[in-house]
PDB file of C-alpha atoms and ligand atoms in Angstrom:
ATOM      1  CA  MET A  79     -17.849   9.146  -4.760  1.00 98.00           C
ATOM      2  CA  ARG A  80     -16.720   6.605  -7.294  1.00 98.00           C
ATOM      3  CA  ILE A  81     -15.348   3.052  -7.493  1.00 98.00           C
ATOM      4  CA  LEU A  82     -13.713   1.556 -10.558  1.00 98.00           C
ATOM      5  CA  VAL A  83     -12.330  -1.994 -10.701  1.00 98.00           C
ATOM      6  CA  HIS A  84     -10.511  -4.158 -13.252  1.00 98.00           C
ATOM      7  CA  GLY A  85     -10.123  -7.909 -13.494  1.00 97.00           C
ATOM      8  CA  GLY A  86      -7.025  -7.934 -15.670  1.00 95.00           C
ATOM      9  CA  ALA A  87      -5.888  -7.307 -19.221  1.00 92.00           C
ATOM     10  CA  GLY A  88      -5.527 -10.098 -21.766  1.00 88.00           C
ATOM     11  CA  ARG A  89      -7.791 -12.409 -23.683  1.00 88.00           C
ATOM     12  CA  ILE A  90     -10.697 -13.876 -21.722  1.00 91.00           C
ATOM     13  CA  GLU A  91     -11.624 -17.423 -22.730  1.00 89.00           C
ATOM     14  CA  PRO A  92     -15.278 -17.392 -23.934  1.00 92.00           C
ATOM     15  CA  GLU A  93     -16.302 -19.978 -21.344  1.00 94.00           C
ATOM     16  CA  TRP A  94     -15.058 -17.660 -18.565  1.00 93.00           C
ATOM     17  CA  GLU A  95     -16.637 -14.427 -19.803  1.00 94.00           C
ATOM     18  CA  GLU A  96     -19.766 -14.697 -17.691  1.00 96.00           C
ATOM     19  CA  ALA A  97     -17.855 -15.523 -14.492  1.00 96.00           C
ATOM     20  CA  VAL A  98     -15.394 -12.684 -15.092  1.00 97.00           C
ATOM     21  CA  LEU A  99     -18.101 -10.112 -15.778  1.00 97.00           C
ATOM     22  CA  SER A 100     -20.149 -11.084 -12.742  1.00 98.00           C
ATOM     23  CA  GLY A 101     -16.931 -11.126 -10.677  1.00 98.00           C
ATOM     24  CA  VAL A 102     -15.956  -7.541 -11.478  1.00 98.00           C
ATOM     25  CA  LYS A 103     -19.534  -6.404 -10.824  1.00 98.00           C
ATOM     26  CA  ARG A 104     -19.532  -8.140  -7.451  1.00 98.00           C
ATOM     27  CA  ALA A 105     -16.243  -6.464  -6.524  1.00 98.00           C
ATOM     28  CA  ARG A 106     -17.540  -3.073  -7.672  1.00 98.00           C
ATOM     29  CA  ASP A 107     -20.686  -3.495  -5.579  1.00 98.00           C
ATOM     30  CA  ALA A 108     -18.650  -4.489  -2.525  1.00 98.00           C
ATOM     31  CA  GLY A 109     -16.458  -1.391  -2.914  1.00 98.00           C
ATOM     32  CA  TRP A 110     -19.437   0.844  -3.478  1.00 98.00           C
ATOM     33  CA  ALA A 111     -21.175  -0.507  -0.365  1.00 98.00           C
ATOM     34  CA  VAL A 112     -18.146   0.591   1.669  1.00 98.00           C
ATOM     35  CA  LEU A 113     -18.230   4.095   0.176  1.00 98.00           C
ATOM     36  CA  ALA A 114     -22.001   4.389   0.564  1.00 98.00           C
ATOM     37  CA  SER A 115     -21.776   3.526   4.257  1.00 98.00           C
ATOM     38  CA  GLY A 116     -19.209   6.292   4.840  1.00 98.00           C
ATOM     39  CA  GLY A 117     -16.070   4.182   4.445  1.00 98.00           C
ATOM     40  CA  SER A 118     -12.828   5.590   3.084  1.00 98.00           C
ATOM     41  CA  ALA A 119     -11.518   5.257  -0.452  1.00 98.00           C
ATOM     42  CA  LEU A 120      -8.779   2.987   0.917  1.00 98.00           C
ATOM     43  CA  GLU A 121     -11.272   0.662   2.625  1.00 98.00           C
ATOM     44  CA  ALA A 122     -13.408   0.535  -0.530  1.00 99.00           C
ATOM     45  CA  ALA A 123     -10.510  -0.235  -2.890  1.00 99.00           C
ATOM     46  CA  VAL A 124      -9.117  -2.896  -0.545  1.00 99.00           C
ATOM     47  CA  GLU A 125     -12.529  -4.541  -0.142  1.00 98.00           C
ATOM     48  CA  ALA A 126     -13.105  -4.645  -3.918  1.00 98.00           C
ATOM     49  CA  VAL A 127      -9.690  -6.246  -4.466  1.00 98.00           C
ATOM     50  CA  ARG A 128     -10.237  -8.708  -1.604  1.00 98.00           C
ATOM     51  CA  VAL A 129     -13.417  -9.910  -3.314  1.00 98.00           C
ATOM     52  CA  LEU A 130     -11.512 -10.398  -6.589  1.00 98.00           C
ATOM     53  CA  GLU A 131      -8.684 -12.254  -4.806  1.00 98.00           C
ATOM     54  CA  ASP A 132     -11.211 -14.730  -3.410  1.00 98.00           C
ATOM     55  CA  ASP A 133     -12.783 -15.275  -6.830  1.00 98.00           C
ATOM     56  CA  PRO A 134     -11.004 -18.099  -8.719  1.00 97.00           C
ATOM     57  CA  ALA A 135     -11.894 -16.489 -12.058  1.00 96.00           C
ATOM     58  CA  PHE A 136      -9.038 -13.981 -11.564  1.00 97.00           C
ATOM     59  CA  ASN A 137      -5.242 -14.089 -11.408  1.00 97.00           C
ATOM     60  CA  ALA A 138      -4.869 -12.890  -7.815  1.00 98.00           C
ATOM     61  CA  GLY A 139      -5.165 -14.657  -4.468  1.00 98.00           C
ATOM     62  CA  THR A 140      -6.979 -17.958  -5.069  1.00 98.00           C
ATOM     63  CA  GLY A 141      -6.511 -18.801  -8.752  1.00 97.00           C
ATOM     64  CA  SER A 142      -3.151 -17.013  -9.094  1.00 98.00           C
ATOM     65  CA  ALA A 143      -0.743 -17.903 -11.894  1.00 97.00           C
ATOM     66  CA  LEU A 144       1.805 -20.642 -11.185  1.00 97.00           C
ATOM     67  CA  ASN A 145       5.529 -19.958 -11.432  1.00 97.00           C
ATOM     68  CA  ARG A 146       8.212 -22.075 -13.095  1.00 96.00           C
ATOM     69  CA  GLN A 147       8.241 -24.522 -10.201  1.00 97.00           C
ATOM     70  CA  GLY A 148       4.464 -24.821 -10.148  1.00 97.00           C
ATOM     71  CA  PHE A 149       3.558 -22.756  -7.101  1.00 97.00           C
ATOM     72  CA  VAL A 150       2.016 -19.353  -6.448  1.00 98.00           C
ATOM     73  CA  GLU A 151       3.939 -16.158  -5.596  1.00 98.00           C
ATOM     74  CA  MET A 152       1.775 -13.048  -5.305  1.00 98.00           C
ATOM     75  CA  ASP A 153       2.363  -9.287  -5.404  1.00 98.00           C
ATOM     76  CA  ALA A 154      -0.029  -6.624  -4.077  1.00 99.00           C
ATOM     77  CA  ALA A 155      -0.018  -2.941  -3.150  1.00 99.00           C
ATOM     78  CA  VAL A 156      -2.164  -0.121  -1.824  1.00 99.00           C
ATOM     79  CA  MET A 157      -1.607   3.612  -2.000  1.00 99.00           C
ATOM     80  CA  ILE A 158      -3.538   6.618  -0.734  1.00 98.00           C
ATOM     81  CA  GLY A 159      -3.263  10.149  -2.048  1.00 98.00           C
ATOM     82  CA  GLU A 160      -2.890  11.858   1.341  1.00 98.00           C
ATOM     83  CA  GLY A 161       0.777  11.809   2.312  1.00 98.00           C
ATOM     84  CA  LEU A 162       1.583   9.526  -0.659  1.00 98.00           C
ATOM     85  CA  ARG A 163       1.341   6.549   1.694  1.00 98.00           C
ATOM     86  CA  PHE A 164       2.143   3.181   0.139  1.00 99.00           C
ATOM     87  CA  GLY A 165       2.330  -0.462   1.217  1.00 98.00           C
ATOM     88  CA  GLY A 166       3.248  -3.482  -0.855  1.00 98.00           C
ATOM     89  CA  VAL A 167       4.144  -7.164  -0.715  1.00 99.00           C
ATOM     90  CA  ALA A 168       6.094  -9.149  -3.289  1.00 98.00           C
ATOM     91  CA  ALA A 169       6.479 -12.875  -3.984  1.00 98.00           C
ATOM     92  CA  VAL A 170       4.388 -13.819  -0.963  1.00 98.00           C
ATOM     93  CA  ARG A 171       3.332 -17.485  -0.912  1.00 98.00           C
ATOM     94  CA  ASP A 172       1.140 -18.250   2.038  1.00 98.00           C
ATOM     95  CA  VAL A 173      -1.563 -15.666   2.664  1.00 98.00           C
ATOM     96  CA  LYS A 174      -5.110 -15.822   1.351  1.00 98.00           C
ATOM     97  CA  ASN A 175      -5.420 -12.091   0.690  1.00 98.00           C
ATOM     98  CA  PRO A 176      -2.156 -10.312  -0.147  1.00 98.00           C
ATOM     99  CA  ILE A 177      -4.035  -7.002  -0.379  1.00 99.00           C
ATOM    100  CA  LEU A 178      -4.820  -7.146   3.362  1.00 98.00           C
ATOM    101  CA  LEU A 179      -1.133  -7.718   4.054  1.00 98.00           C
ATOM    102  CA  ALA A 180      -0.134  -4.810   1.781  1.00 99.00           C
ATOM    103  CA  ARG A 181      -2.549  -2.661   3.789  1.00 98.00           C
ATOM    104  CA  GLU A 182      -0.712  -3.658   6.970  1.00 98.00           C
ATOM    105  CA  VAL A 183       2.649  -2.824   5.395  1.00 98.00           C
ATOM    106  CA  MET A 184       1.363   0.673   4.668  1.00 98.00           C
ATOM    107  CA  ASP A 185       0.876   1.063   8.405  1.00 98.00           C
ATOM    108  CA  SER A 186       4.428  -0.085   9.201  1.00 98.00           C
ATOM    109  CA  GLU A 187       7.823   1.604   8.984  1.00 98.00           C
ATOM    110  CA  HIS A 188       8.427   0.061   5.521  1.00 98.00           C
ATOM    111  CA  ILE A 189       6.811   0.297   2.092  1.00 98.00           C
ATOM    112  CA  LEU A 190       7.544  -3.154   0.622  1.00 98.00           C
ATOM    113  CA  LEU A 191       8.131  -6.598   2.111  1.00 98.00           C
ATOM    114  CA  SER A 192       8.921  -9.723   0.116  1.00 98.00           C
ATOM    115  CA  GLY A 193       8.878 -13.513   0.387  1.00 98.00           C
ATOM    116  CA  GLU A 194       9.594 -14.970   3.779  1.00 98.00           C
ATOM    117  CA  GLY A 195       9.808 -11.549   5.404  1.00 98.00           C
ATOM    118  CA  ALA A 196       6.310 -10.731   4.213  1.00 98.00           C
ATOM    119  CA  SER A 197       5.062 -14.031   5.669  1.00 98.00           C
ATOM    120  CA  LEU A 198       6.730 -13.326   9.023  1.00 98.00           C
ATOM    121  CA  PHE A 199       5.176  -9.860   9.081  1.00 98.00           C
ATOM    122  CA  ALA A 200       1.754 -11.366   8.271  1.00 98.00           C
ATOM    123  CA  ARG A 201       1.925 -13.615  11.342  1.00 98.00           C
ATOM    124  CA  GLU A 202       3.011 -10.633  13.459  1.00 98.00           C
ATOM    125  CA  ARG A 203      -0.076  -8.746  12.294  1.00 98.00           C
ATOM    126  CA  GLY A 204      -2.399 -11.683  12.987  1.00 98.00           C
ATOM    127  CA  ILE A 205      -2.873 -12.755   9.360  1.00 98.00           C
ATOM    128  CA  PRO A 206      -2.881 -16.577   9.479  1.00 98.00           C
ATOM    129  CA  ARG A 207      -0.843 -18.876   7.234  1.00 98.00           C
ATOM    130  CA  HIS A 208      -2.868 -20.063   4.262  1.00 98.00           C
ATOM    131  CA  PRO A 209      -1.726 -23.371   2.728  1.00 98.00           C
ATOM    132  CA  PRO A 210       0.006 -22.483  -0.580  1.00 98.00           C
ATOM    133  CA  GLU A 211      -1.675 -25.446  -2.312  1.00 98.00           C
ATOM    134  CA  ALA A 212      -5.106 -23.977  -1.461  1.00 98.00           C
ATOM    135  CA  LEU A 213      -4.316 -21.039  -3.783  1.00 98.00           C
ATOM    136  CA  VAL A 214      -3.880 -23.369  -6.780  1.00 98.00           C
ATOM    137  CA  THR A 215      -6.966 -23.923  -8.931  1.00 97.00           C
ATOM    138  CA  GLU A 216      -7.502 -26.454 -11.714  1.00 95.00           C
ATOM    139  CA  ARG A 217      -7.797 -23.643 -14.232  1.00 93.00           C
ATOM    140  CA  ALA A 218      -4.463 -22.084 -13.185  1.00 95.00           C
ATOM    141  CA  LEU A 219      -2.805 -25.503 -13.348  1.00 96.00           C
ATOM    142  CA  ALA A 220      -4.199 -26.178 -16.835  1.00 93.00           C
ATOM    143  CA  ARG A 221      -3.102 -22.750 -18.044  1.00 93.00           C
ATOM    144  CA  TRP A 222       0.414 -23.267 -16.654  1.00 95.00           C
ATOM    145  CA  GLN A 223       0.690 -26.677 -18.328  1.00 95.00           C
ATOM    146  CA  ARG A 224      -0.488 -25.218 -21.630  1.00 93.00           C
ATOM    147  CA  ILE A 225       2.029 -22.332 -21.490  1.00 93.00           C
ATOM    148  CA  ARG A 226       4.839 -24.761 -20.665  1.00 93.00           C
ATOM    149  CA  ARG A 227       3.860 -26.911 -23.626  1.00 93.00           C
ATOM    150  CA  GLN A 228       3.155 -24.193 -26.181  1.00 89.00           C
ATOM    151  CA  GLY A 229       4.999 -21.124 -24.868  1.00 83.00           C
ATOM    152  CA  GLY A 230       3.409 -17.673 -24.676  1.00 79.00           C
ATOM    153  CA  ARG A 231       3.138 -14.960 -22.101  1.00 76.00           C
ATOM    154  CA  THR A 232      -0.017 -14.635 -20.034  1.00 77.00           C
ATOM    155  CA  SER A 233      -0.580 -12.325 -17.114  1.00 75.00           C
ATOM    156  CA  GLY A 234      -3.664 -10.826 -15.489  1.00 84.00           C
ATOM    157  CA  THR A 235      -4.130  -8.795 -12.347  1.00 96.00           C
ATOM    158  CA  VAL A 236      -6.968  -7.241 -10.377  1.00 98.00           C
ATOM    159  CA  GLY A 237      -7.259  -3.687  -9.116  1.00 98.00           C
ATOM    160  CA  ALA A 238      -9.494  -0.921  -7.846  1.00 98.00           C
ATOM    161  CA  VAL A 239      -9.397   2.848  -7.540  1.00 99.00           C
ATOM    162  CA  ALA A 240     -11.798   4.815  -5.370  1.00 98.00           C
ATOM    163  CA  LEU A 241     -12.837   8.347  -4.488  1.00 98.00           C
ATOM    164  CA  ASP A 242     -14.728   8.773  -1.232  1.00 98.00           C
ATOM    165  CA  ALA A 243     -17.227  11.362   0.009  1.00 98.00           C
ATOM    166  CA  GLN A 244     -14.388  13.398   1.524  1.00 98.00           C
ATOM    167  CA  GLY A 245     -12.553  13.553  -1.796  1.00 98.00           C
ATOM    168  CA  ARG A 246      -9.838  11.094  -0.764  1.00 98.00           C
ATOM    169  CA  LEU A 247      -8.282   8.867  -3.426  1.00 98.00           C
ATOM    170  CA  ALA A 248      -6.897   5.323  -3.166  1.00 99.00           C
ATOM    171  CA  ALA A 249      -5.566   2.598  -5.447  1.00 99.00           C
ATOM    172  CA  ALA A 250      -5.188  -1.138  -4.774  1.00 99.00           C
ATOM    173  CA  THR A 251      -3.736  -3.844  -7.036  1.00 98.00           C
ATOM    174  CA  SER A 252      -3.095  -7.590  -6.609  1.00 98.00           C
ATOM    175  CA  THR A 253      -1.687 -10.284  -8.892  1.00 98.00           C
ATOM    176  CA  GLY A 254      -0.269 -13.744  -9.294  1.00 98.00           C
ATOM    177  CA  GLY A 255       1.936 -12.247 -12.013  1.00 97.00           C
ATOM    178  CA  ILE A 256       3.025 -13.813 -15.288  1.00 96.00           C
ATOM    179  CA  VAL A 257       2.330 -17.518 -15.832  1.00 96.00           C
ATOM    180  CA  ASP A 258       5.517 -19.637 -15.594  1.00 96.00           C
ATOM    181  CA  LYS A 259       7.566 -16.684 -14.323  1.00 96.00           C
ATOM    182  CA  ARG A 260      10.892 -17.337 -12.650  1.00 97.00           C
ATOM    183  CA  VAL A 261      10.768 -18.005  -8.927  1.00 98.00           C
ATOM    184  CA  GLY A 262      11.221 -14.680  -7.151  1.00 98.00           C
ATOM    185  CA  ARG A 263      10.125 -12.572 -10.127  1.00 98.00           C
ATOM    186  CA  VAL A 264       8.360  -9.348  -9.115  1.00 98.00           C
ATOM    187  CA  GLY A 265       6.249  -7.336 -11.565  1.00 98.00           C
ATOM    188  CA  ASP A 266       4.878  -3.810 -11.681  1.00 98.00           C
ATOM    189  CA  THR A 267       2.049  -4.287  -9.166  1.00 98.00           C
ATOM    190  CA  PRO A 268       3.922  -3.656  -5.868  1.00 98.00           C
ATOM    191  CA  LEU A 269       6.263  -0.958  -7.200  1.00 98.00           C
ATOM    192  CA  VAL A 270       5.306   2.633  -6.381  1.00 98.00           C
ATOM    193  CA  GLY A 271       4.081   4.403  -9.516  1.00 98.00           C
ATOM    194  CA  ALA A 272       4.471   1.348 -11.751  1.00 98.00           C
ATOM    195  CA  GLY A 273       1.304  -0.697 -11.177  1.00 98.00           C
ATOM    196  CA  THR A 274      -0.245   1.319  -8.360  1.00 98.00           C
ATOM    197  CA  TYR A 275      -0.318   5.048  -7.629  1.00 99.00           C
ATOM    198  CA  ALA A 276      -2.479   7.708  -5.962  1.00 98.00           C
ATOM    199  CA  GLU A 277      -1.877  11.393  -5.363  1.00 98.00           C
ATOM    200  CA  ALA A 278      -4.171  13.738  -3.440  1.00 98.00           C
ATOM    201  CA  GLY A 279      -6.007  16.291  -5.557  1.00 98.00           C
ATOM    202  CA  LEU A 280      -4.892  14.566  -8.744  1.00 98.00           C
ATOM    203  CA  GLY A 281      -5.873  10.939  -9.247  1.00 98.00           C
ATOM    204  CA  ALA A 282      -5.423   7.210  -8.648  1.00 99.00           C
ATOM    205  CA  ALA A 283      -4.432   4.409 -11.020  1.00 99.00           C
ATOM    206  CA  SER A 284      -4.137   0.621 -11.105  1.00 98.00           C
ATOM    207  CA  ALA A 285      -2.426  -1.167 -13.992  1.00 98.00           C
ATOM    208  CA  THR A 286      -2.582  -4.661 -15.474  1.00 98.00           C
ATOM    209  CA  GLY A 287      -0.591  -6.423 -18.153  1.00 96.00           C
ATOM    210  CA  GLU A 288       3.028  -7.228 -18.872  1.00 96.00           C
ATOM    211  CA  GLY A 289       4.739  -5.977 -15.749  1.00 97.00           C
ATOM    212  CA  GLU A 290       8.286  -5.617 -17.011  1.00 97.00           C
ATOM    213  CA  PHE A 291       7.154  -3.042 -19.582  1.00 97.00           C
ATOM    214  CA  LEU A 292       4.532  -1.340 -17.427  1.00 98.00           C
ATOM    215  CA  ALA A 293       7.133  -0.830 -14.716  1.00 98.00           C
ATOM    216  CA  ARG A 294       9.759   0.636 -17.045  1.00 98.00           C
ATOM    217  CA  ALA A 295       7.124   3.072 -18.341  1.00 98.00           C
ATOM    218  CA  LEU A 296       5.970   3.874 -14.760  1.00 98.00           C
ATOM    219  CA  VAL A 297       2.463   3.782 -16.191  1.00 98.00           C
ATOM    220  CA  ALA A 298       0.440   4.470 -13.047  1.00 98.00           C
ATOM    221  CA  TYR A 299       2.521   7.496 -12.030  1.00 98.00           C
ATOM    222  CA  ARG A 300       2.748   8.720 -15.613  1.00 98.00           C
ATOM    223  CA  ALA A 301      -1.025   8.556 -16.110  1.00 98.00           C
ATOM    224  CA  VAL A 302      -1.883  10.254 -12.793  1.00 98.00           C
ATOM    225  CA  THR A 303       0.649  13.036 -13.415  1.00 98.00           C
ATOM    226  CA  ALA A 304      -0.715  13.589 -16.928  1.00 98.00           C
ATOM    227  CA  LEU A 305      -4.114  14.402 -15.387  1.00 98.00           C
ATOM    228  CA  LYS A 306      -2.723  17.892 -14.726  1.00 98.00           C
ATOM    229  CA  THR A 307      -3.187  18.657 -18.425  1.00 98.00           C
ATOM    230  CA  ARG A 308      -5.080  15.721 -19.942  1.00 98.00           C
ATOM    231  CA  SER A 309      -8.443  13.976 -19.714  1.00 98.00           C
ATOM    232  CA  PRO A 310      -8.325  10.568 -17.961  1.00 98.00           C
ATOM    233  CA  GLU A 311      -8.694   8.761 -21.279  1.00 98.00           C
ATOM    234  CA  LYS A 312      -5.856  10.657 -22.947  1.00 98.00           C
ATOM    235  CA  ALA A 313      -3.618  10.388 -19.879  1.00 98.00           C
ATOM    236  CA  ALA A 314      -4.137   6.614 -19.646  1.00 98.00           C
ATOM    237  CA  ASP A 315      -3.726   6.128 -23.404  1.00 98.00           C
ATOM    238  CA  GLU A 316      -0.416   7.976 -23.445  1.00 98.00           C
ATOM    239  CA  ALA A 317       0.978   6.020 -20.492  1.00 98.00           C
ATOM    240  CA  LEU A 318       0.028   2.694 -22.084  1.00 98.00           C
ATOM    241  CA  ALA A 319       1.376   3.812 -25.463  1.00 98.00           C
ATOM    242  CA  LEU A 320       4.845   4.129 -23.926  1.00 98.00           C
ATOM    243  CA  ALA A 321       4.613   0.606 -22.449  1.00 98.00           C
ATOM    244  CA  ARG A 322       3.560  -0.648 -25.865  1.00 97.00           C
ATOM    245  CA  GLU A 323       6.516   1.093 -27.524  1.00 98.00           C
ATOM    246  CA  LEU A 324       8.744  -0.759 -25.085  1.00 98.00           C
ATOM    247  CA  GLY A 325       7.093  -4.034 -26.109  1.00 96.00           C
ATOM    248  CA  GLY A 326       4.320  -4.702 -23.582  1.00 95.00           C
ATOM    249  CA  GLN A 327       0.535  -4.778 -23.624  1.00 95.00           C
ATOM    250  CA  GLY A 328      -1.653  -3.815 -20.717  1.00 96.00           C
ATOM    251  CA  GLY A 329      -4.546  -1.889 -19.284  1.00 97.00           C
ATOM    252  CA  LEU A 330      -5.159   0.868 -16.797  1.00 98.00           C
ATOM    253  CA  ILE A 331      -8.011   2.179 -14.696  1.00 98.00           C
ATOM    254  CA  LEU A 332      -7.573   5.852 -13.904  1.00 98.00           C
ATOM    255  CA  LEU A 333      -9.720   8.027 -11.651  1.00 98.00           C
ATOM    256  CA  ALA A 334      -9.300  11.802 -11.413  1.00 98.00           C
ATOM    257  CA  ALA A 335      -9.963  13.847  -8.270  1.00 98.00           C
ATOM    258  CA  ASP A 336     -13.056  15.366  -9.934  1.00 98.00           C
ATOM    259  CA  GLY A 337     -14.587  11.883 -10.396  1.00 98.00           C
ATOM    260  CA  SER A 338     -13.937  11.613 -14.142  1.00 98.00           C
ATOM    261  CA  PHE A 339     -12.356   8.303 -15.102  1.00 98.00           C
ATOM    262  CA  ALA A 340     -11.142   5.966 -17.854  1.00 98.00           C
ATOM    263  CA  ALA A 341     -10.655   2.235 -18.333  1.00 98.00           C
ATOM    264  CA  VAL A 342      -8.323   1.695 -21.298  1.00 97.00           C
ATOM    265  CA  HIS A 343      -6.207  -1.149 -22.624  1.00 97.00           C
ATOM    266  CA  THR A 344      -3.829  -2.072 -25.416  1.00 96.00           C
ATOM    267  CA  SER A 345      -4.465  -5.772 -24.741  1.00 93.00           C
ATOM    268  CA  PRO A 346      -7.310  -7.553 -26.557  1.00 92.00           C
ATOM    269  CA  GLN A 347      -9.637  -7.191 -23.539  1.00 94.00           C
ATOM    270  CA  MET A 348      -9.806  -5.844 -19.978  1.00 96.00           C
ATOM    271  CA  SER A 349     -12.711  -6.670 -17.693  1.00 97.00           C
ATOM    272  CA  HIS A 350     -13.822  -3.702 -15.615  1.00 98.00           C
ATOM    273  CA  ALA A 351     -16.783  -2.264 -13.706  1.00 98.00           C
ATOM    274  CA  TRP A 352     -17.565   1.107 -12.157  1.00 98.00           C
ATOM    275  CA  ARG A 353     -20.165   2.928 -10.125  1.00 98.00           C
ATOM    276  CA  GLY A 354     -20.670   6.607  -9.379  1.00 98.00           C
ATOM    277  CA  PRO A 355     -23.462   9.050  -8.559  1.00 96.00           C
ATOM    278  CA  GLU A 356     -24.851   8.896 -12.108  1.00 96.00           C
ATOM    279  CA  GLY A 357     -25.096   5.115 -12.313  1.00 97.00           C
ATOM    280  CA  GLU A 358     -22.971   2.079 -13.044  1.00 98.00           C
ATOM    281  CA  GLY A 359     -21.379   0.156 -15.884  1.00 98.00           C
ATOM    282  CA  ALA A 360     -19.267  -2.903 -16.680  1.00 98.00           C
ATOM    283  CA  GLY A 361     -17.602  -4.500 -19.669  1.00 96.00           C
ATOM    284  CA  LEU A 362     -15.103  -7.006 -20.999  1.00 94.00           C
ATOM    285  CA  ALA A 363     -13.616  -4.847 -23.754  1.00 85.00           C
TER     286      ALA A 363
HETATM  287  N1  LIG B 668       1.015  -6.822 -14.211  1.00 58.98           N
HETATM  288  C1  LIG B 668       1.233  -7.964 -13.426  1.00 58.98           C
HETATM  289  C2  LIG B 668       2.572  -8.497 -13.530  1.00 58.98           C
HETATM  290  O1  LIG B 668       3.244  -8.367 -14.554  1.00 58.98           O
HETATM  291  O2  LIG B 668       3.010  -9.082 -12.591  1.00 58.98           O
END
């Protein structure tokens, strides 16, 4: 069994380091508790991401980045290795936990729902409307105002990959996307193989960083596929190197079917935490 989570690539402001580190540890522990009580890799990854979405220290759920018109639009996805099953939501505005909605999409006839359609589907599945303004935090507002004043490109995402006692693999990713993005912009997170990917017997990956480049490099799929011949670290490094060649920074957590794993980034930092049979770890670099 193993759980590995990330809290996003980028530069973490020093005053937020403690909150971010304790946040990824809390999410890791929540995911591990699910695995330890016999839960599936999917349940564990979703629970870890749900905890991160509810933590305002991260760019997902509450605390998400604001778009060009000053409101939140979130992307999220889940994938399991068995049957390559996938569910995602894009540019959704009024749910508290997009990852729970993505989970529902996986159990529908579709793989990806966006905007108003995703909201309608949420109500159908009993997920209540969450006031969009309740997702906006002071920190996200200040960051948006700063980017609008000074320019720059800031993203951040949360994600988890898990391996359960039955050897099943799952990946889950959630994000508010790039700060000051155009309304309707969708990044790598909810695209199969771009920000989120899992394949039975091989591995699971969740990406973070500049979505346009990560998606063109299909980093999650590329890294998982490379596990056929590479160590997790090498596989993740090579996938991110392609995104960097294209012009984008990012990070990746990658978990192989044998439990080996890597947390790598080309961005200045990437918060992450993991737990497995041999112990646990966490870091900001
Ligand atoms: N990687 C998150 C995004 O670009 O939306």
